[in-house]
CSV table of N, CA and C in Angstrom, one decimal:
chain,number,residue,atom,x,y,z
A,1,UNK,N,38.9,45.2,-8.1
A,1,UNK,CA,38.0,45.2,-9.1
A,1,UNK,C,36.7,45.2,-8.9
A,2,UNK,N,35.8,45.8,-9.6
A,2,UNK,CA,34.4,45.6,-9.4
A,2,UNK,C,33.8,44.6,-10.5
A,3,UNK,N,32.9,44.0,-10.2
A,3,UNK,CA,32.5,43.4,-11.5
A,3,UNK,C,31.0,43.8,-11.6
A,4,UNK,N,30.4,43.9,-12.9
A,4,UNK,CA,29.2,44.5,-13.1
A,4,UNK,C,28.3,43.5,-13.4
A,5,UNK,N,27.1,43.6,-13.2
A,5,UNK,CA,26.0,42.9,-13.4
A,5,UNK,C,25.8,42.4,-15.1
A,6,UNK,N,26.5,43.2,-15.8
A,6,UNK,CA,26.4,42.9,-17.3
A,6,UNK,C,27.4,41.8,-17.6
A,7,UNK,N,28.5,41.7,-16.7
A,7,UNK,CA,29.4,40.6,-16.9
A,7,UNK,C,28.6,39.3,-16.6
A,8,UNK,N,27.9,39.4,-15.5
A,8,UNK,CA,27.2,38.0,-15.2
A,8,UNK,C,26.4,37.7,-16.2
A,9,UNK,N,25.6,38.6,-16.7
A,9,UNK,CA,24.7,38.3,-17.9
A,9,UNK,C,25.4,38.1,-19.2
A,10,UNK,N,26.4,38.5,-19.6
A,10,UNK,CA,27.2,38.0,-20.7
A,10,UNK,C,27.7,36.6,-20.5
A,11,UNK,N,28.0,36.1,-19.3
A,11,UNK,CA,28.5,34.8,-18.9
A,11,UNK,C,27.2,33.9,-19.0
A,12,UNK,N,26.4,34.3,-18.7
A,12,UNK,CA,24.9,33.5,-18.8
A,12,UNK,C,24.6,33.1,-20.1
A,13,UNK,N,24.8,34.2,-21.0
A,13,UNK,CA,24.4,33.9,-22.3
A,13,UNK,C,25.3,33.2,-22.9
A,14,UNK,N,26.7,33.3,-22.9
A,14,UNK,CA,27.6,32.5,-23.5
A,14,UNK,C,27.2,30.9,-23.1
A,15,UNK,N,27.3,30.9,-21.8
A,15,UNK,CA,27.1,29.3,-21.2
A,15,UNK,C,26.0,28.8,-21.7
A,16,UNK,N,24.8,29.6,-21.9
A,16,UNK,CA,23.6,29.1,-22.5
A,16,UNK,C,23.7,28.4,-23.9
A,17,UNK,N,24.3,29.1,-24.8
A,17,UNK,CA,24.6,28.8,-26.1
A,17,UNK,C,25.3,27.8,-26.1
A,18,UNK,N,26.4,27.5,-25.4
A,18,UNK,CA,27.2,26.3,-25.6
A,18,UNK,C,26.4,25.2,-25.0
A,19,UNK,N,25.7,25.3,-23.8
A,19,UNK,CA,25.2,24.2,-23.1
A,19,UNK,C,23.7,23.7,-23.9
A,20,UNK,N,23.2,24.5,-24.5
A,20,UNK,CA,22.0,24.4,-25.1
A,20,UNK,C,22.2,23.7,-26.3
A,21,UNK,N,23.6,24.0,-27.1
A,21,UNK,CA,23.7,23.2,-28.5
A,21,UNK,C,24.1,21.8,-28.0
A,22,UNK,N,25.0,21.6,-26.8
A,22,UNK,CA,25.5,20.2,-26.3
A,22,UNK,C,24.0,19.5,-26.1
A,23,UNK,N,23.4,20.2,-25.3
A,23,UNK,CA,21.8,19.4,-25.0
A,23,UNK,C,20.8,19.0,-26.1
A,24,UNK,N,21.0,19.9,-27.2
A,24,UNK,CA,20.2,19.5,-28.3
A,24,UNK,C,20.8,18.4,-29.1
A,25,UNK,N,22.2,18.5,-29.3
A,25,UNK,CA,23.0,17.5,-29.8
A,25,UNK,C,23.1,15.9,-29.1
A,26,UNK,N,22.9,15.9,-27.7
A,26,UNK,CA,22.9,14.7,-27.0
A,26,UNK,C,21.6,14.1,-26.8
A,27,UNK,N,20.5,15.0,-27.0
A,27,UNK,CA,19.2,14.4,-26.8
A,27,UNK,C,18.7,13.9,-28.0
A,28,UNK,N,19.2,14.6,-29.1
A,28,UNK,CA,19.0,14.3,-30.5
A,28,UNK,C,19.8,12.7,-30.9
A,29,UNK,N,20.8,12.7,-30.4
A,29,UNK,CA,21.6,11.5,-30.7
A,29,UNK,C,21.0,10.5,-29.8
A,30,UNK,N,20.4,10.6,-28.5
A,30,UNK,CA,19.9,9.5,-27.9
A,30,UNK,C,18.6,9.1,-28.1
A,31,UNK,N,17.8,10.2,-28.7
A,31,UNK,CA,16.4,10.0,-29.0
A,31,UNK,C,16.2,9.6,-30.6
A,32,UNK,N,17.4,10.1,-31.3
A,32,UNK,CA,16.9,9.9,-32.8
A,32,UNK,C,16.3,10.6,-33.5
A,33,UNK,N,15.9,11.8,-32.5
A,33,UNK,CA,14.6,12.8,-33.2
A,33,UNK,C,15.0,14.3,-33.1
A,34,UNK,N,15.5,14.7,-34.1
A,34,UNK,CA,15.8,16.2,-34.0
A,34,UNK,C,14.8,17.0,-33.4
A,35,UNK,N,13.5,16.7,-33.6
A,35,UNK,CA,12.6,17.5,-33.0
A,35,UNK,C,12.4,17.4,-31.5
A,36,UNK,N,12.7,16.0,-31.0
A,36,UNK,CA,12.8,16.1,-29.4
A,36,UNK,C,13.9,16.9,-29.0
A,37,UNK,N,15.0,16.6,-29.7
A,37,UNK,CA,16.3,17.3,-29.2
A,37,UNK,C,16.0,19.0,-29.2
A,38,UNK,N,15.3,19.4,-30.2
A,38,UNK,CA,15.2,20.9,-30.4
A,38,UNK,C,14.2,21.5,-29.4
A,39,UNK,N,13.1,20.4,-28.8
A,39,UNK,CA,12.1,20.8,-27.9
A,39,UNK,C,12.9,20.8,-26.3
A,40,UNK,N,13.8,19.9,-26.3
A,40,UNK,CA,14.7,19.8,-25.1
A,40,UNK,C,15.4,21.3,-24.9
A,41,UNK,N,16.2,21.7,-26.3
A,41,UNK,CA,16.9,23.0,-26.2
A,41,UNK,C,16.0,24.1,-25.7
A,42,UNK,N,14.9,24.1,-26.4
A,42,UNK,CA,13.8,25.3,-26.1
A,42,UNK,C,13.5,25.4,-24.7
A,43,UNK,N,13.0,24.3,-24.1
A,43,UNK,CA,12.7,24.3,-22.7
A,43,UNK,C,14.0,24.6,-21.8
A,44,UNK,N,15.1,24.2,-22.3
A,44,UNK,CA,16.3,24.7,-21.4
A,44,UNK,C,16.6,26.3,-21.5
A,45,UNK,N,16.3,26.8,-22.7
A,45,UNK,CA,16.5,28.3,-23.0
A,45,UNK,C,15.7,29.0,-22.1
A,46,UNK,N,14.5,28.5,-21.7
A,46,UNK,CA,13.5,29.3,-21.0
A,46,UNK,C,13.9,29.3,-19.6
A,47,UNK,N,14.0,28.1,-18.7
A,47,UNK,CA,14.6,28.1,-17.3
A,47,UNK,C,15.8,28.1,-16.8
A,48,UNK,N,16.8,27.8,-17.8
A,48,UNK,CA,18.2,27.7,-17.3
A,48,UNK,C,19.0,29.0,-17.3
A,49,UNK,N,18.7,29.9,-18.1
A,49,UNK,CA,19.4,31.1,-17.9
A,49,UNK,C,19.0,31.9,-16.5
A,50,UNK,N,17.7,32.1,-16.3
A,50,UNK,CA,17.0,32.6,-15.0
A,50,UNK,C,17.9,31.7,-13.7
A,51,UNK,N,17.9,30.3,-13.9
A,51,UNK,CA,18.5,29.5,-13.0
A,51,UNK,C,19.8,30.0,-12.7
A,52,UNK,N,20.6,30.1,-13.8
A,52,UNK,CA,22.0,30.2,-13.7
A,52,UNK,C,22.2,31.4,-13.2
A,53,UNK,N,21.7,32.9,-13.4
A,53,UNK,CA,21.9,33.8,-13.1
A,53,UNK,C,21.8,34.1,-11.6
A,54,UNK,N,20.7,33.5,-11.0
A,54,UNK,CA,20.4,33.4,-9.7
A,54,UNK,C,21.4,32.8,-9.1
A,55,UNK,N,21.9,31.6,-9.4
A,55,UNK,CA,23.1,30.9,-8.7
A,55,UNK,C,24.1,31.6,-9.0
A,56,UNK,N,24.6,32.3,-9.8
A,56,UNK,CA,25.8,33.1,-9.9
A,56,UNK,C,25.8,34.4,-9.0
A,57,UNK,N,24.7,35.2,-9.0
A,57,UNK,CA,24.4,36.1,-8.0
A,57,UNK,C,24.6,35.8,-6.7
A,58,UNK,N,24.0,34.5,-6.1
A,58,UNK,CA,24.0,34.2,-4.9
A,58,UNK,C,25.4,33.8,-4.5
A,59,UNK,N,26.2,33.1,-5.1
A,59,UNK,CA,27.6,32.8,-5.0
A,59,UNK,C,28.2,34.2,-4.7
A,60,UNK,N,28.1,35.1,-5.8
A,60,UNK,CA,28.9,36.6,-6.0
A,60,UNK,C,28.6,37.5,-4.6
A,61,UNK,N,27.3,37.3,-4.1
A,61,UNK,CA,26.8,38.2,-3.0
A,61,UNK,C,27.1,37.3,-1.7
A,62,UNK,N,26.8,36.3,-1.6
A,62,UNK,CA,26.8,35.7,-0.2
A,62,UNK,C,27.9,34.5,0.0
A,63,UNK,N,28.3,33.9,-0.9
A,63,UNK,CA,29.3,32.7,-0.8
A,63,UNK,C,30.5,33.3,-0.9
A,64,UNK,N,31.3,33.2,0.2
A,64,UNK,CA,32.6,33.7,0.3
A,64,UNK,C,33.8,32.7,0.0
A,65,UNK,N,33.2,31.4,-0.3
A,65,UNK,CA,34.1,30.2,-0.4
A,65,UNK,C,35.3,30.6,-1.6
A,66,UNK,N,36.6,30.3,-1.2
A,66,UNK,CA,37.6,30.6,-2.4
A,66,UNK,C,38.1,31.8,-2.7
A,67,UNK,N,37.5,32.7,-1.8
A,67,UNK,CA,38.0,34.3,-2.0
A,67,UNK,C,39.1,34.5,-1.0
A,68,UNK,N,40.1,35.2,-1.4
A,68,UNK,CA,41.1,35.6,-0.5
A,68,UNK,C,41.3,37.3,-0.6
A,69,UNK,N,41.7,37.7,0.5
A,69,UNK,CA,41.8,39.4,0.6
A,69,UNK,C,43.1,39.6,-0.2
A,70,UNK,N,43.1,40.9,-0.9
A,70,UNK,CA,44.3,41.3,-1.6
A,70,UNK,C,45.3,41.9,-0.4
A,71,UNK,N,46.5,41.6,-0.5
A,71,UNK,CA,47.3,42.5,0.7
A,71,UNK,C,48.1,43.6,-0.1
């Protein structure tokens, strides 16, 4: 089975939505400020999708850990 880059992008987007929402809620809860929570969420939205996509592609392309050949 071949995995397309679109799959990696879709996984990145779904992961970011969930992770950003959790981050906003946690920072809001800790700081008591929705403004700080939202600022944190916006900062995450900028850099983490790029970071995650690169990480996913590196694992897919070069890291063979946990992969087995089909017989």
